[in-house]
Short mmCIF file of C-alpha atoms in Angstrom, two decimals:
data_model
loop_
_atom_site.label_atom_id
_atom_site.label_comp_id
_atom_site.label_asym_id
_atom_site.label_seq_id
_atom_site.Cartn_x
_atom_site.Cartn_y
_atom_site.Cartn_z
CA UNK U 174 0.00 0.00 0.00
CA UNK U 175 2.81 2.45 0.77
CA UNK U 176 4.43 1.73 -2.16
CA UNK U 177 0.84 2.09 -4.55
CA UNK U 178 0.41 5.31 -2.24
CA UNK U 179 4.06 6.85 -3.40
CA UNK U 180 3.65 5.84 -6.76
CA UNK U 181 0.32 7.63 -6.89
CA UNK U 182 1.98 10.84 -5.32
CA UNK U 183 5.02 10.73 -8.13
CA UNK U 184 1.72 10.73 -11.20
CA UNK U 185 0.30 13.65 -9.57
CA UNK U 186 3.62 15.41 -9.02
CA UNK U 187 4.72 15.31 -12.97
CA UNK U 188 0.76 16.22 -13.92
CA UNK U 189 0.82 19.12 -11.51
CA UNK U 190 4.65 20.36 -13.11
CA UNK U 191 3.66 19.68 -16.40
CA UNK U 192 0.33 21.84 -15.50
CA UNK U 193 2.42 24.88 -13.91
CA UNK U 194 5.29 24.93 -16.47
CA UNK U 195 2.59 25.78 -18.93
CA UNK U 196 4.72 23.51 -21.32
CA UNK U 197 3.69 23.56 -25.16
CA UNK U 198 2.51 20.06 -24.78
CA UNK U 199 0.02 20.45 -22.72
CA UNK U 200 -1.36 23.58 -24.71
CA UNK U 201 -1.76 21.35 -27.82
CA UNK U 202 -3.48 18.75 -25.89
CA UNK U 203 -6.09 21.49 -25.32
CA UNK U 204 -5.85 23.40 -28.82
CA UNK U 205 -4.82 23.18 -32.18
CA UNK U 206 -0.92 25.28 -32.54
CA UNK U 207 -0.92 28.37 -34.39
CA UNK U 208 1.20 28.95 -38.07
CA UNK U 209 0.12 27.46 -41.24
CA UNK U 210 0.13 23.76 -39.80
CA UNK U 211 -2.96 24.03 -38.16
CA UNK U 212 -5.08 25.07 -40.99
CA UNK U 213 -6.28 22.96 -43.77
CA UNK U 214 -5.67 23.71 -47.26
CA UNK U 215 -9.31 24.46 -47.71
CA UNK U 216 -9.27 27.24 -45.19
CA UNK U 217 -5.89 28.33 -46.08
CA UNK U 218 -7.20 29.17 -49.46
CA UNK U 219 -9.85 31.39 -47.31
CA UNK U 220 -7.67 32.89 -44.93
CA UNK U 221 -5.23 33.96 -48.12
CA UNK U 222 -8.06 35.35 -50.33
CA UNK U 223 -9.35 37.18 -47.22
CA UNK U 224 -6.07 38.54 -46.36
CA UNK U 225 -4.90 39.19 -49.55
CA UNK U 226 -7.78 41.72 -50.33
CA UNK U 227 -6.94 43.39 -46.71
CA UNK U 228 -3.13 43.28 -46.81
CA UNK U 229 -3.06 44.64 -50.89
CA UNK U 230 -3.00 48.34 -50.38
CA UNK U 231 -0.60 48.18 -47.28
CA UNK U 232 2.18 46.04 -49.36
CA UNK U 233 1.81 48.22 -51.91
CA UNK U 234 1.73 51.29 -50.23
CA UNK U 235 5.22 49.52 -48.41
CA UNK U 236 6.40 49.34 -52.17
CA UNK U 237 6.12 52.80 -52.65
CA UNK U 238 7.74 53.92 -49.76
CA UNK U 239 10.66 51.85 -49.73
CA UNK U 240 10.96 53.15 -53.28
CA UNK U 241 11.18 56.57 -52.53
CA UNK U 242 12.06 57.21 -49.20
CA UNK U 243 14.06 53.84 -48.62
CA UNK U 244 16.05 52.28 -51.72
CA UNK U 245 18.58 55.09 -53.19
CA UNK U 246 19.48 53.23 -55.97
CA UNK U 247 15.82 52.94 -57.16
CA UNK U 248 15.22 55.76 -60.23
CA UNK U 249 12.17 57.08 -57.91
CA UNK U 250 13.66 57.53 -55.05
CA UNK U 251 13.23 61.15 -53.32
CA UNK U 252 15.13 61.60 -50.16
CA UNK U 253 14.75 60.62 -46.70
CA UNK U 254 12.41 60.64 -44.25
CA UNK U 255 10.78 63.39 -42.04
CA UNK U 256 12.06 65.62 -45.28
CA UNK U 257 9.80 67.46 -47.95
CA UNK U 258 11.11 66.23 -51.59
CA UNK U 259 9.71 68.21 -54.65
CA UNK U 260 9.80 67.85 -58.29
CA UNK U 261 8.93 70.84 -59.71
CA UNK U 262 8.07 68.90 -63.13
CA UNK U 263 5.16 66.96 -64.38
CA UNK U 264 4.68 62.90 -64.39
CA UNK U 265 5.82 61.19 -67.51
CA UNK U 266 6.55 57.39 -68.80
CA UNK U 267 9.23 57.21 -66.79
CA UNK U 268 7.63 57.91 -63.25
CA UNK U 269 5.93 54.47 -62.72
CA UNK U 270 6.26 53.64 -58.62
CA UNK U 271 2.74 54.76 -58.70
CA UNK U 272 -0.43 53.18 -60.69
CA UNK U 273 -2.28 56.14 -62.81
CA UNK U 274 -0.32 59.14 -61.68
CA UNK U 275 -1.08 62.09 -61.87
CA UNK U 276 0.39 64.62 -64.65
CA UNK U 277 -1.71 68.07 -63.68
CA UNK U 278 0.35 68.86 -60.17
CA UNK U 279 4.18 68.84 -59.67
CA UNK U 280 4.19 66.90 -56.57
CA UNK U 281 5.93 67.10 -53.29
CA UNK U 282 6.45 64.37 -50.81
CA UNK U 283 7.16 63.53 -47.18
CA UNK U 284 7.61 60.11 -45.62
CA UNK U 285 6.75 60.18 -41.89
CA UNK U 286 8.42 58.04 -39.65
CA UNK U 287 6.28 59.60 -36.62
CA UNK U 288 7.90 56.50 -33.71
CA UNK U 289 10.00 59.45 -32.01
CA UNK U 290 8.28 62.43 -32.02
CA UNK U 291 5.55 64.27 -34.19
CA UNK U 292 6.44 66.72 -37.29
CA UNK U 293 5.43 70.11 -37.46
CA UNK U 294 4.57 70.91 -41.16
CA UNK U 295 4.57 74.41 -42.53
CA UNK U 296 2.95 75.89 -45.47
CA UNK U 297 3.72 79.27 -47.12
CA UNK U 298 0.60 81.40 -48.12
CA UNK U 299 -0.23 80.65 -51.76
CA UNK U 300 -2.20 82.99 -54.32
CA UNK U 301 -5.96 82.59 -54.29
CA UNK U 302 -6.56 81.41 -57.90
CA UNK U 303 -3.75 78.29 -57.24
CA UNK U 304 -5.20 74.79 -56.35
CA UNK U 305 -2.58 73.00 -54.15
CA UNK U 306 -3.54 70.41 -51.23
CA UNK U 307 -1.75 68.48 -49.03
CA UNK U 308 -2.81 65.03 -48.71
CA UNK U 309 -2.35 62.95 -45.38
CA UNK U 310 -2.31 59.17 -46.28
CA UNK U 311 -1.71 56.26 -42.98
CA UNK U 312 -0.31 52.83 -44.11
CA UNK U 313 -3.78 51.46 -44.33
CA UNK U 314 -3.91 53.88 -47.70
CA UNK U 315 -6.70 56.04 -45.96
CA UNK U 316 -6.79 59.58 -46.15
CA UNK U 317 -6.97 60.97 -42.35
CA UNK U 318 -6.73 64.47 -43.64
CA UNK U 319 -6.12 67.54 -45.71
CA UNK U 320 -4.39 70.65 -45.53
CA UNK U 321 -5.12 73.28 -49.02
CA UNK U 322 -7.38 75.39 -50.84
CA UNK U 323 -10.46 73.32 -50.51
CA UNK U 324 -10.26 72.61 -46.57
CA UNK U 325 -7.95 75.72 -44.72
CA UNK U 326 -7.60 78.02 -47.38
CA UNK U 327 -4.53 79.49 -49.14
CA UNK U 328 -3.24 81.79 -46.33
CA UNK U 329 -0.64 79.24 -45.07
CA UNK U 330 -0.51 77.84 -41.54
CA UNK U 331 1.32 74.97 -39.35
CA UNK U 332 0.20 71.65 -38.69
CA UNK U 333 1.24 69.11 -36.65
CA UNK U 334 1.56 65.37 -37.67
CA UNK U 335 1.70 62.92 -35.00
CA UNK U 336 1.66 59.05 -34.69
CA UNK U 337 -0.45 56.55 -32.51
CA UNK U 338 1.20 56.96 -29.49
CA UNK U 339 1.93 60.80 -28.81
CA UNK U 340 -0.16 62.04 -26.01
CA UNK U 341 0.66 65.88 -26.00
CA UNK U 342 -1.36 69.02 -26.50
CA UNK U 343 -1.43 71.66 -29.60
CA UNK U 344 1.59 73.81 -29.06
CA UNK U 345 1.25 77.53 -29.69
CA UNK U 346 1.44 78.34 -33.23
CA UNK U 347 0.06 75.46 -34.82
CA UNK U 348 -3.12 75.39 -36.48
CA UNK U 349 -4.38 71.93 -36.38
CA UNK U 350 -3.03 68.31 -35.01
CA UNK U 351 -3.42 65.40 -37.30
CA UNK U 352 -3.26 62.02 -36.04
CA UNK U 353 -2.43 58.93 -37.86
CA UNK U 354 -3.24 55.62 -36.24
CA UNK U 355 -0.11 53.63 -37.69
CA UNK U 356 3.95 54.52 -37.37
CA UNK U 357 5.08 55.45 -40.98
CA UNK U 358 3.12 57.82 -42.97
CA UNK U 359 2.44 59.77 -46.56
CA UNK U 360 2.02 63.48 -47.43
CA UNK U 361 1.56 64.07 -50.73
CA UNK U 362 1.39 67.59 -51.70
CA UNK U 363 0.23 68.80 -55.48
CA UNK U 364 0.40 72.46 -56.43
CA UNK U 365 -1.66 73.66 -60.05
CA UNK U 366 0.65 74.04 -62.51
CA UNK U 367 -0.97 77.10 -64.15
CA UNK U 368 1.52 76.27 -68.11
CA UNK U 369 4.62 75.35 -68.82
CA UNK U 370 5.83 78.79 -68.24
CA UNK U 371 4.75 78.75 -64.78
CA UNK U 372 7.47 76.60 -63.49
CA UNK U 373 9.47 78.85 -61.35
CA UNK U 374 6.30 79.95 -59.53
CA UNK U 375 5.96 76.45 -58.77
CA UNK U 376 9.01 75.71 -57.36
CA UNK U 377 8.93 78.94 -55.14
CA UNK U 378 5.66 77.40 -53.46
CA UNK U 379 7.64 74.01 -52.73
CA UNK U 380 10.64 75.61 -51.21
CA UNK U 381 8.15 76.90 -49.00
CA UNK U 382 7.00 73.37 -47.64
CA UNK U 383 8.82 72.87 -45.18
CA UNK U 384 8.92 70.40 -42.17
CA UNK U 385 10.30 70.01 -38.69
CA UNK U 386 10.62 67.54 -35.68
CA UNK U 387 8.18 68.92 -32.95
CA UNK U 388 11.29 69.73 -30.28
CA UNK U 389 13.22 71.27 -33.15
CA UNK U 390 10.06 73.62 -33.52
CA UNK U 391 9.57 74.24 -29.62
CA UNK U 392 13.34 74.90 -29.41
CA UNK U 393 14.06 71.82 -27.02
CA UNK U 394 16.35 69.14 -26.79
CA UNK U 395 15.12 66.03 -29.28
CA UNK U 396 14.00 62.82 -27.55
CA UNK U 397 16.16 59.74 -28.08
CA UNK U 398 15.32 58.47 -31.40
CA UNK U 399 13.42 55.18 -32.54
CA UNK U 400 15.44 52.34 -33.56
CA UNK U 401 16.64 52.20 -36.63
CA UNK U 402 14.24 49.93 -39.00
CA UNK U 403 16.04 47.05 -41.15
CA UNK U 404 13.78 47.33 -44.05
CA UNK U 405 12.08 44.44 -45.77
CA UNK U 406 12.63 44.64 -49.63
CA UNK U 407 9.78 44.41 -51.33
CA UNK U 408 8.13 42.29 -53.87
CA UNK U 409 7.79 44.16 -57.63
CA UNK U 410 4.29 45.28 -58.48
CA UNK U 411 3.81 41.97 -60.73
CA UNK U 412 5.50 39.52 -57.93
CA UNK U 413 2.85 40.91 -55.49
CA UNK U 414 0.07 39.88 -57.70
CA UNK U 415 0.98 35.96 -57.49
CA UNK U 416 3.79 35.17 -54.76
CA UNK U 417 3.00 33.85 -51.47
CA UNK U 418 6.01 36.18 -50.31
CA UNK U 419 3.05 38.67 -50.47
CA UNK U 420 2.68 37.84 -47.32
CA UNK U 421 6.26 37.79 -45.79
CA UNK U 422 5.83 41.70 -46.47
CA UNK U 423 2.49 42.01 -45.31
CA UNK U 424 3.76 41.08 -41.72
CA UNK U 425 6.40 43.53 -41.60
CA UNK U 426 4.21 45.92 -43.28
CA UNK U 427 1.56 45.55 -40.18
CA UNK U 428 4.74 45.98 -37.30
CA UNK U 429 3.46 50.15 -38.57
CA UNK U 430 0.19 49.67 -39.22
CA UNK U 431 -1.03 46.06 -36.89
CA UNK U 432 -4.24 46.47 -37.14
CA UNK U 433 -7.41 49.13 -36.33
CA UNK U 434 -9.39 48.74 -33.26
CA UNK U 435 -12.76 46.24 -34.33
CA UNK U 436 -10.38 44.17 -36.32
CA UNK U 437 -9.49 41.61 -33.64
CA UNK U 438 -11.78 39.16 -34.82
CA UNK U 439 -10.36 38.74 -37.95
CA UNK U 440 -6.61 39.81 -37.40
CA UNK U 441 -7.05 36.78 -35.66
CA UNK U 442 -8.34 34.31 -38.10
CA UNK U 443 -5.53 35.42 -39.92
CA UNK U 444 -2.80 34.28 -37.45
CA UNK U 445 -3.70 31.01 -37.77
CA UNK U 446 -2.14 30.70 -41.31
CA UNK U 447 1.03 32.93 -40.00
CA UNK U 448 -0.64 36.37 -40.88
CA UNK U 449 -0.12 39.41 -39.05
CA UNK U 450 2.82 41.90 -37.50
CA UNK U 451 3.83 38.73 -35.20
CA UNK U 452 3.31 36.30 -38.00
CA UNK U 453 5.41 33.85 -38.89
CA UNK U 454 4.59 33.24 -42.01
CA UNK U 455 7.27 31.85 -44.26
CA UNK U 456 6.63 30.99 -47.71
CA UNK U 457 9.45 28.29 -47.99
CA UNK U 458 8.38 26.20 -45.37
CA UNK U 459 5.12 25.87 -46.65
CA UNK U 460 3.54 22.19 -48.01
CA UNK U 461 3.04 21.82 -51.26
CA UNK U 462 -0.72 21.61 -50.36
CA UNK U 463 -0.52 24.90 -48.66
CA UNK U 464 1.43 26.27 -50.81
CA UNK U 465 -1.17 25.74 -53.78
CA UNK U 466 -3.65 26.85 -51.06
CA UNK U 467 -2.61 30.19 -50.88
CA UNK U 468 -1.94 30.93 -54.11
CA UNK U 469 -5.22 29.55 -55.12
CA UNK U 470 -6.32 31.98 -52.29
CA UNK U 471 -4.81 34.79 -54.00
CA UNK U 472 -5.71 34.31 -57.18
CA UNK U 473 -9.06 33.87 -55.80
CA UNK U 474 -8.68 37.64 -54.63
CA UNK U 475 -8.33 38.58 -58.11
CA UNK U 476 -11.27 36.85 -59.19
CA UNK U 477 -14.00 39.14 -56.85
CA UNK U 478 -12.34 41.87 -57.21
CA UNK U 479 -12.31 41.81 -61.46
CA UNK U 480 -16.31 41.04 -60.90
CA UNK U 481 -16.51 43.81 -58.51
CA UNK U 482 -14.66 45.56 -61.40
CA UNK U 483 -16.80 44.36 -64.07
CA UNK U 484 -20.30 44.15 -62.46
CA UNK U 485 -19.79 47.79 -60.15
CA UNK U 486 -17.43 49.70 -61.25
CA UNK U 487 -17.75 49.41 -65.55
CA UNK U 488 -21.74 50.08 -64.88
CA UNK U 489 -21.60 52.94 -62.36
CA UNK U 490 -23.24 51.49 -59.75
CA UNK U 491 -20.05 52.00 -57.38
CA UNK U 492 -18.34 55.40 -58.33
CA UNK U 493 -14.27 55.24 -58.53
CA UNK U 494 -14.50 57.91 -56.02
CA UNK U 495 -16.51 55.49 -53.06
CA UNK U 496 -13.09 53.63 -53.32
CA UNK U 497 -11.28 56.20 -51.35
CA UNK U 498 -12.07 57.97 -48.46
CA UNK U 499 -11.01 58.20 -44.12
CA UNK U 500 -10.83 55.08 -42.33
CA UNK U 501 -14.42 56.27 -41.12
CA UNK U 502 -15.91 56.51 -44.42
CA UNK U 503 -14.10 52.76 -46.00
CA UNK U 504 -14.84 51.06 -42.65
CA UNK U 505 -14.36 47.50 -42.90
CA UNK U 506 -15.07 47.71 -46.88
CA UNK U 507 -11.65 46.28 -47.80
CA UNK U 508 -12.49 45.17 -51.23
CA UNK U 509 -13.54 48.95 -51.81
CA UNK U 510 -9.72 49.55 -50.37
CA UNK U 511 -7.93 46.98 -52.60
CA UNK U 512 -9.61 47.85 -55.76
CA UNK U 513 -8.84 52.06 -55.26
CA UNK U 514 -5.17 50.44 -54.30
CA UNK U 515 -5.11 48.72 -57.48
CA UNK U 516 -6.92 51.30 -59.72
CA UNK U 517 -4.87 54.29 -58.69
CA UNK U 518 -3.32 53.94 -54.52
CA UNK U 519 -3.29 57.63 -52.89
CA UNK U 520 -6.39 58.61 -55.10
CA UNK U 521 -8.35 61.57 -53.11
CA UNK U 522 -11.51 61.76 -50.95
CA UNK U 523 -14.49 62.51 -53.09
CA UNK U 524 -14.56 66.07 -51.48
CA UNK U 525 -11.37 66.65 -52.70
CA UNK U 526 -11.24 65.10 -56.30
CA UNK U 527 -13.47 63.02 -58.41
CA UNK U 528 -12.22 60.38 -61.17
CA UNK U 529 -14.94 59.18 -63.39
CA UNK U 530 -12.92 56.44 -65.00
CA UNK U 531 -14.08 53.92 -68.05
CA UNK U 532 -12.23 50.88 -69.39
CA UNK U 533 -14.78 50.88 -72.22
CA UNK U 534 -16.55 53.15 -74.96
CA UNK U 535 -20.56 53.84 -75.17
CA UNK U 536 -21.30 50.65 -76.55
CA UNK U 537 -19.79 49.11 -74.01
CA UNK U 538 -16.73 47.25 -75.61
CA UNK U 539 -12.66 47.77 -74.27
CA UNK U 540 -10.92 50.89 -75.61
CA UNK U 541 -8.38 49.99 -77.48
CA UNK U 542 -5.72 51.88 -80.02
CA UNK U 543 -7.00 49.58 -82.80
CA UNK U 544 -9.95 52.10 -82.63
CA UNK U 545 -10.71 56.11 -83.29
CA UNK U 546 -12.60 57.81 -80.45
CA UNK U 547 -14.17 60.99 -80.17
CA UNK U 548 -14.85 61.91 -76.69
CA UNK U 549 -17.02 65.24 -76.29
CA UNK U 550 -18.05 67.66 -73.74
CA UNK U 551 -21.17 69.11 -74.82
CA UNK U 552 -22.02 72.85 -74.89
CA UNK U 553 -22.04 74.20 -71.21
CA UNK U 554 -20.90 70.70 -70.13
CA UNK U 555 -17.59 70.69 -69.05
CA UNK U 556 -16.78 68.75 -65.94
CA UNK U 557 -18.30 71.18 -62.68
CA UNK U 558 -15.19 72.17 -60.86
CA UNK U 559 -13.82 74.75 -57.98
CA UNK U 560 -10.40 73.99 -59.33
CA UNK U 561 -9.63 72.48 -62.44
CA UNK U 562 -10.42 69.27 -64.87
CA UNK U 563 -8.11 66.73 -66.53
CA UNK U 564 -8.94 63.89 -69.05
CA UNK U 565 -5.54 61.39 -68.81
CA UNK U 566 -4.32 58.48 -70.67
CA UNK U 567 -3.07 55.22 -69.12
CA UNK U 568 -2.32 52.34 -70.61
CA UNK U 569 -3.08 48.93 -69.52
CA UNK U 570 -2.63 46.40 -68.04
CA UNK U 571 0.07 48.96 -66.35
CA UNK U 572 -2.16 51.85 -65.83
CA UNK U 573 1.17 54.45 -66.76
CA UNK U 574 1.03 57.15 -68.97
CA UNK U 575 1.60 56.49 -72.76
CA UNK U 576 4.85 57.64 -74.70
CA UNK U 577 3.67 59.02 -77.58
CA UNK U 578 5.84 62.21 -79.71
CA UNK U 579 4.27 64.77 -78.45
CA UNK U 580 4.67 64.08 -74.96
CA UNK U 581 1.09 64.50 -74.08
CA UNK U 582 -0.19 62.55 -71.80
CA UNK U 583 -3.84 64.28 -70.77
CA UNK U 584 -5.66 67.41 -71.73
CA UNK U 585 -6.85 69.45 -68.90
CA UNK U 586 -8.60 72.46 -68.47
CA UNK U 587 -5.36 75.16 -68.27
CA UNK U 588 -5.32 73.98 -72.41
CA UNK U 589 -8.69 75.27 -73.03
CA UNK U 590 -7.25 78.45 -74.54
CA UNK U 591 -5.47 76.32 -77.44
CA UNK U 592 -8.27 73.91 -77.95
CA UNK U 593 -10.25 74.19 -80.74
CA UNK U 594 -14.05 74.47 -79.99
CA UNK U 595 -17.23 73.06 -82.02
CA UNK U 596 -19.10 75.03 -83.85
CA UNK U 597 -22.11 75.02 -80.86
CA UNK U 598 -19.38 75.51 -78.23
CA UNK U 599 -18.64 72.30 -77.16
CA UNK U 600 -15.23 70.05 -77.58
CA UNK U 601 -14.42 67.22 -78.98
CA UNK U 602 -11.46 65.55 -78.30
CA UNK U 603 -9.40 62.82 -80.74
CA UNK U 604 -8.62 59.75 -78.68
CA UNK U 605 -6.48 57.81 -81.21
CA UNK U 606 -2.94 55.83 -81.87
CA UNK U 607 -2.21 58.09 -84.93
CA UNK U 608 -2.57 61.82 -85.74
CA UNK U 609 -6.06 62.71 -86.56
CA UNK U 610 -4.05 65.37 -89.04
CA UNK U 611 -5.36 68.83 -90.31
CA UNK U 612 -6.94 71.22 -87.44
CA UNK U 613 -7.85 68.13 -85.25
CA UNK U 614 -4.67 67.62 -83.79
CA UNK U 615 -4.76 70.55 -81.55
CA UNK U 616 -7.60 67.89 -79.88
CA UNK U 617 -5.60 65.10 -80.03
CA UNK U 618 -4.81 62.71 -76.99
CA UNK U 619 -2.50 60.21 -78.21
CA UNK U 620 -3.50 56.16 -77.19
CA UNK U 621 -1.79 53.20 -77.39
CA UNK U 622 -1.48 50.42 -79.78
CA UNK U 623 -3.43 48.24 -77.46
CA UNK U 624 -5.91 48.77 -74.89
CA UNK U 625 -6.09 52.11 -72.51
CA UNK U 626 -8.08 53.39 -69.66
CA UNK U 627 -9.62 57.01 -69.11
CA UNK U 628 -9.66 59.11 -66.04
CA UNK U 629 -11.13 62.02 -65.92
CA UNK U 630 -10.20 63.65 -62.45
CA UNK U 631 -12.32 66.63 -61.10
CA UNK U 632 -10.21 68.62 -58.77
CA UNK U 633 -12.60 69.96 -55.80
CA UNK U 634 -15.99 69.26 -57.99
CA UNK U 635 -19.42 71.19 -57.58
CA UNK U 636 -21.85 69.62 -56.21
CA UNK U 637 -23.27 68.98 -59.33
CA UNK U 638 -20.56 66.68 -60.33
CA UNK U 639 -20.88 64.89 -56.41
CA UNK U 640 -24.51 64.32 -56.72
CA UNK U 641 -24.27 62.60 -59.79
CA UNK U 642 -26.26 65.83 -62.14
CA UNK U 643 -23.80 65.74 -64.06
CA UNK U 644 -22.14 63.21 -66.22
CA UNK U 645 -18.99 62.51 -67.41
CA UNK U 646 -19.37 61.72 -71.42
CA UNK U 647 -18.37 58.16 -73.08
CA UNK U 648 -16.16 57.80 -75.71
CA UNK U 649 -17.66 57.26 -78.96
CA UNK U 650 -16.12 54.83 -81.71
CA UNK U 651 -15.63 56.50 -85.00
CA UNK U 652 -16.92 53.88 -87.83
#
């Protein structure tokens, strides 16, 4: 009996030890490990899809960063961060880190690495009859604010950028605080180019940008800095669209941006297949069942959101602009987010800009260089603007600006002068591969050989143009 009676005490002593140590082993006996191993292949394939169409716009927002505030050796690199970097030129060809840029504004931009302290941005006054806004993008691709003519005016001012985590007050002198909810950060800033002669102007404005780390502006010692961040490279804009290293980058991606408050639910779902700014993921440990999980997954992505493209978007049911907007106004829509990501990442709030895009002509077939368009605005029918109107060319599938001799690559509403009006007062424009010759040419926006896309962007539209009264025209084939 005394020997039955020890041997009883030494079972409970190891299941009491293994119960305190907390070991792994006993956690498995109660629940299934996290990481891609305790998933099946048919809900990896879920999990991916799902996460692909959330994680989209912050890898490729992470692509455009590194590439201009991270990778000197890329052609589009700007500077550093926490520094304004202008080109006082237009877009062309060659400027493809973004997906439809825009050629109306020379742009300015500022990565924010906001983990120390917050910047203080300052902007110079700015004549009355010059658009220019400054557009405050978080690593989710939502726009948490602006600064320019539309929302404070053209008098100038200071504003204050700060991350997640500051807990200060306004200081004296600024205007405004804006807050974004992850670590890194995008300003982009577009001033009206008024011609081609009105360069120097331009580049006056930008030297007046100007930013500064919030103890540098209060004249106090700085606090000790951040770690420095070993950068991820990224995946190219094609590598993104099929490799499961997607979401090796999506993980780092999240350590800045890990998630909004409401998302645990699902930011949780997703660490079971390695997801997340703890993840583990790790594409080369992955089964070959997995593997061909999550790429099915992905590709699965692409799938909804081509219908969403096809059955929403090409019929006007959802407006290009609903795809862009504050983290208020996108919510939980992330399909909305990936497809604005895809279409044209760092497009404006609706407030701000409209672009009534088309893929297709009036009769509903692709546009394509193969055909001769007229496009026409009707008399008294020009686009219903504060600012100004531009009609740009992009062709596909990389939604860049074509090369074409004349090194035009939209026709906006600063050209009006040199256009040559209808008879009735109306214009029609020439949207063809070749010169439409004689007087027409003065009309002409040059296309592709092959197929092209149309946005038409409405810089701080009329509420005619938000409320749907008005209507951007179709292009019409010429037979």
């Amino acid at each position: 009996m005394k020997r039955l009676a020890m041997l009883c005490a030494i079972v409970l002593l190891v299941a009491s030890c293994a119960t305190d140590t907390g070991s792994s082993e006993t956690t498995s006996s109660s629940a299934p490990p996290a990481g891609p191993a305790a998933v099946s292949p048919e809900q990896a394939r879920t999990i991916a899809k799902d996460a692909y169409v959330y994680g989209f716009p912050l890898v490729d927002n992470y692509r455009v960063l590194y590439s201009y505030f991270v990778d000197e050796q890329d052609p589009e690199y700007k500077g550093g961060w926490n520094q304004v970097h202008s080109t006082a030129r237009l877009y062309t060809p060659q400027d493809k880190a973004v997906q439809t840029p825009n050629s109306d504004t020379p742009y300015s931009a500022l990565g924010a690495d906001l983990r120390t302290e917050p910047l203080v941005l300052s902007v110079p006054p700015i004549e009355q009859d010059r658009y220019y806004s400054l557009q405050f993008v978080d690593g989710y691709t939502s726009n948490i604010a602006y600064v320019g003519s539309r929302t404070t005016g053209n008098a100038g001012g200071k504003y204050l950028l700060a991350g997640p985590n500051w807990q200060g007050q306004t200081p004296e002198g600024v205007n405004a605080v804006i807050r974004s909810d992850t670590d890194l950060a995008l300003v982009l800033y577009r001033t009206q180019l008024l011609g081609p002669s009105d360069l120097p102007s331009v580049e006056k404005i930008q030297a007046g940008y100007q930013v500064q780390p919030l103890s540098a502006f209060l004249k106090q010692p700085p606090p000790a800095p951040a770690p420095a961040i070993d950068f991820l490279p990224p995946l190219t804009a094609e590598q993104q669209k099929t490799s499961p290293q997607f979401f090796e980058t999506l993980n780092f991606a999240m350590r800045f941006a890990p998630g909004r408050p409401g998302e645990q639910d699902l930011l949780a779902r997703f660490a079971t297949l390695g997801i997340g700014p703890d993840g583990d993921f790790d594409a080369d440990e992955l089964t070959p069942e997995l593997r061909t999980a999550v790429e099915a997954g992905m590709a699965d992505a692409w799938t909804e959101l081509k219908t969403f493209q096809k059955e929403q978007l090409d019929t006007g049911k959802v407006r290009s602009a609903d795809l862009f907007g504050s983290p208020e106004q996108l919510g939980d829509n992330y399909l909305y987010r990936m497809a604005g990501a895809v279409l044209g990442i760092y497009g404006n709030s609706a407030d701000e800009a409209l672009y009534p895009t088309t893929d297709a002509d009036a009769a509903g077939d692709p546009l394509t260089g193969a055909t001769k368009y007229t496009y026409r605005f009707a008399p008294n029918g020009l686009p219903p603007v504060n600012a100004f109107w531009s009609l740009t060319m992009y062709q596909l599938p990389e939604n860049q600006l074509v090369a074409n001799p004349m090194q035009r690559y939209l026709i906006n509403s600063t050209m009006l002068p040199s256009l040559v009006a209808d008879p009735d007062g109306g214009y029609t424009l020439y949207l063809q591969h070749e010169s439409p010759g004689g007087g027409k040419e003065a009309n002409w926006l040059p296309a592709p050989e092959g197929p092209f896309r149309l946005v038409l962007r409405l810089y701080w539209p009329k509420p005619d143009a938000l409320n749907g009264t008005w209507k951007a025209p179709l292009p019409e084939p010429v037979l």
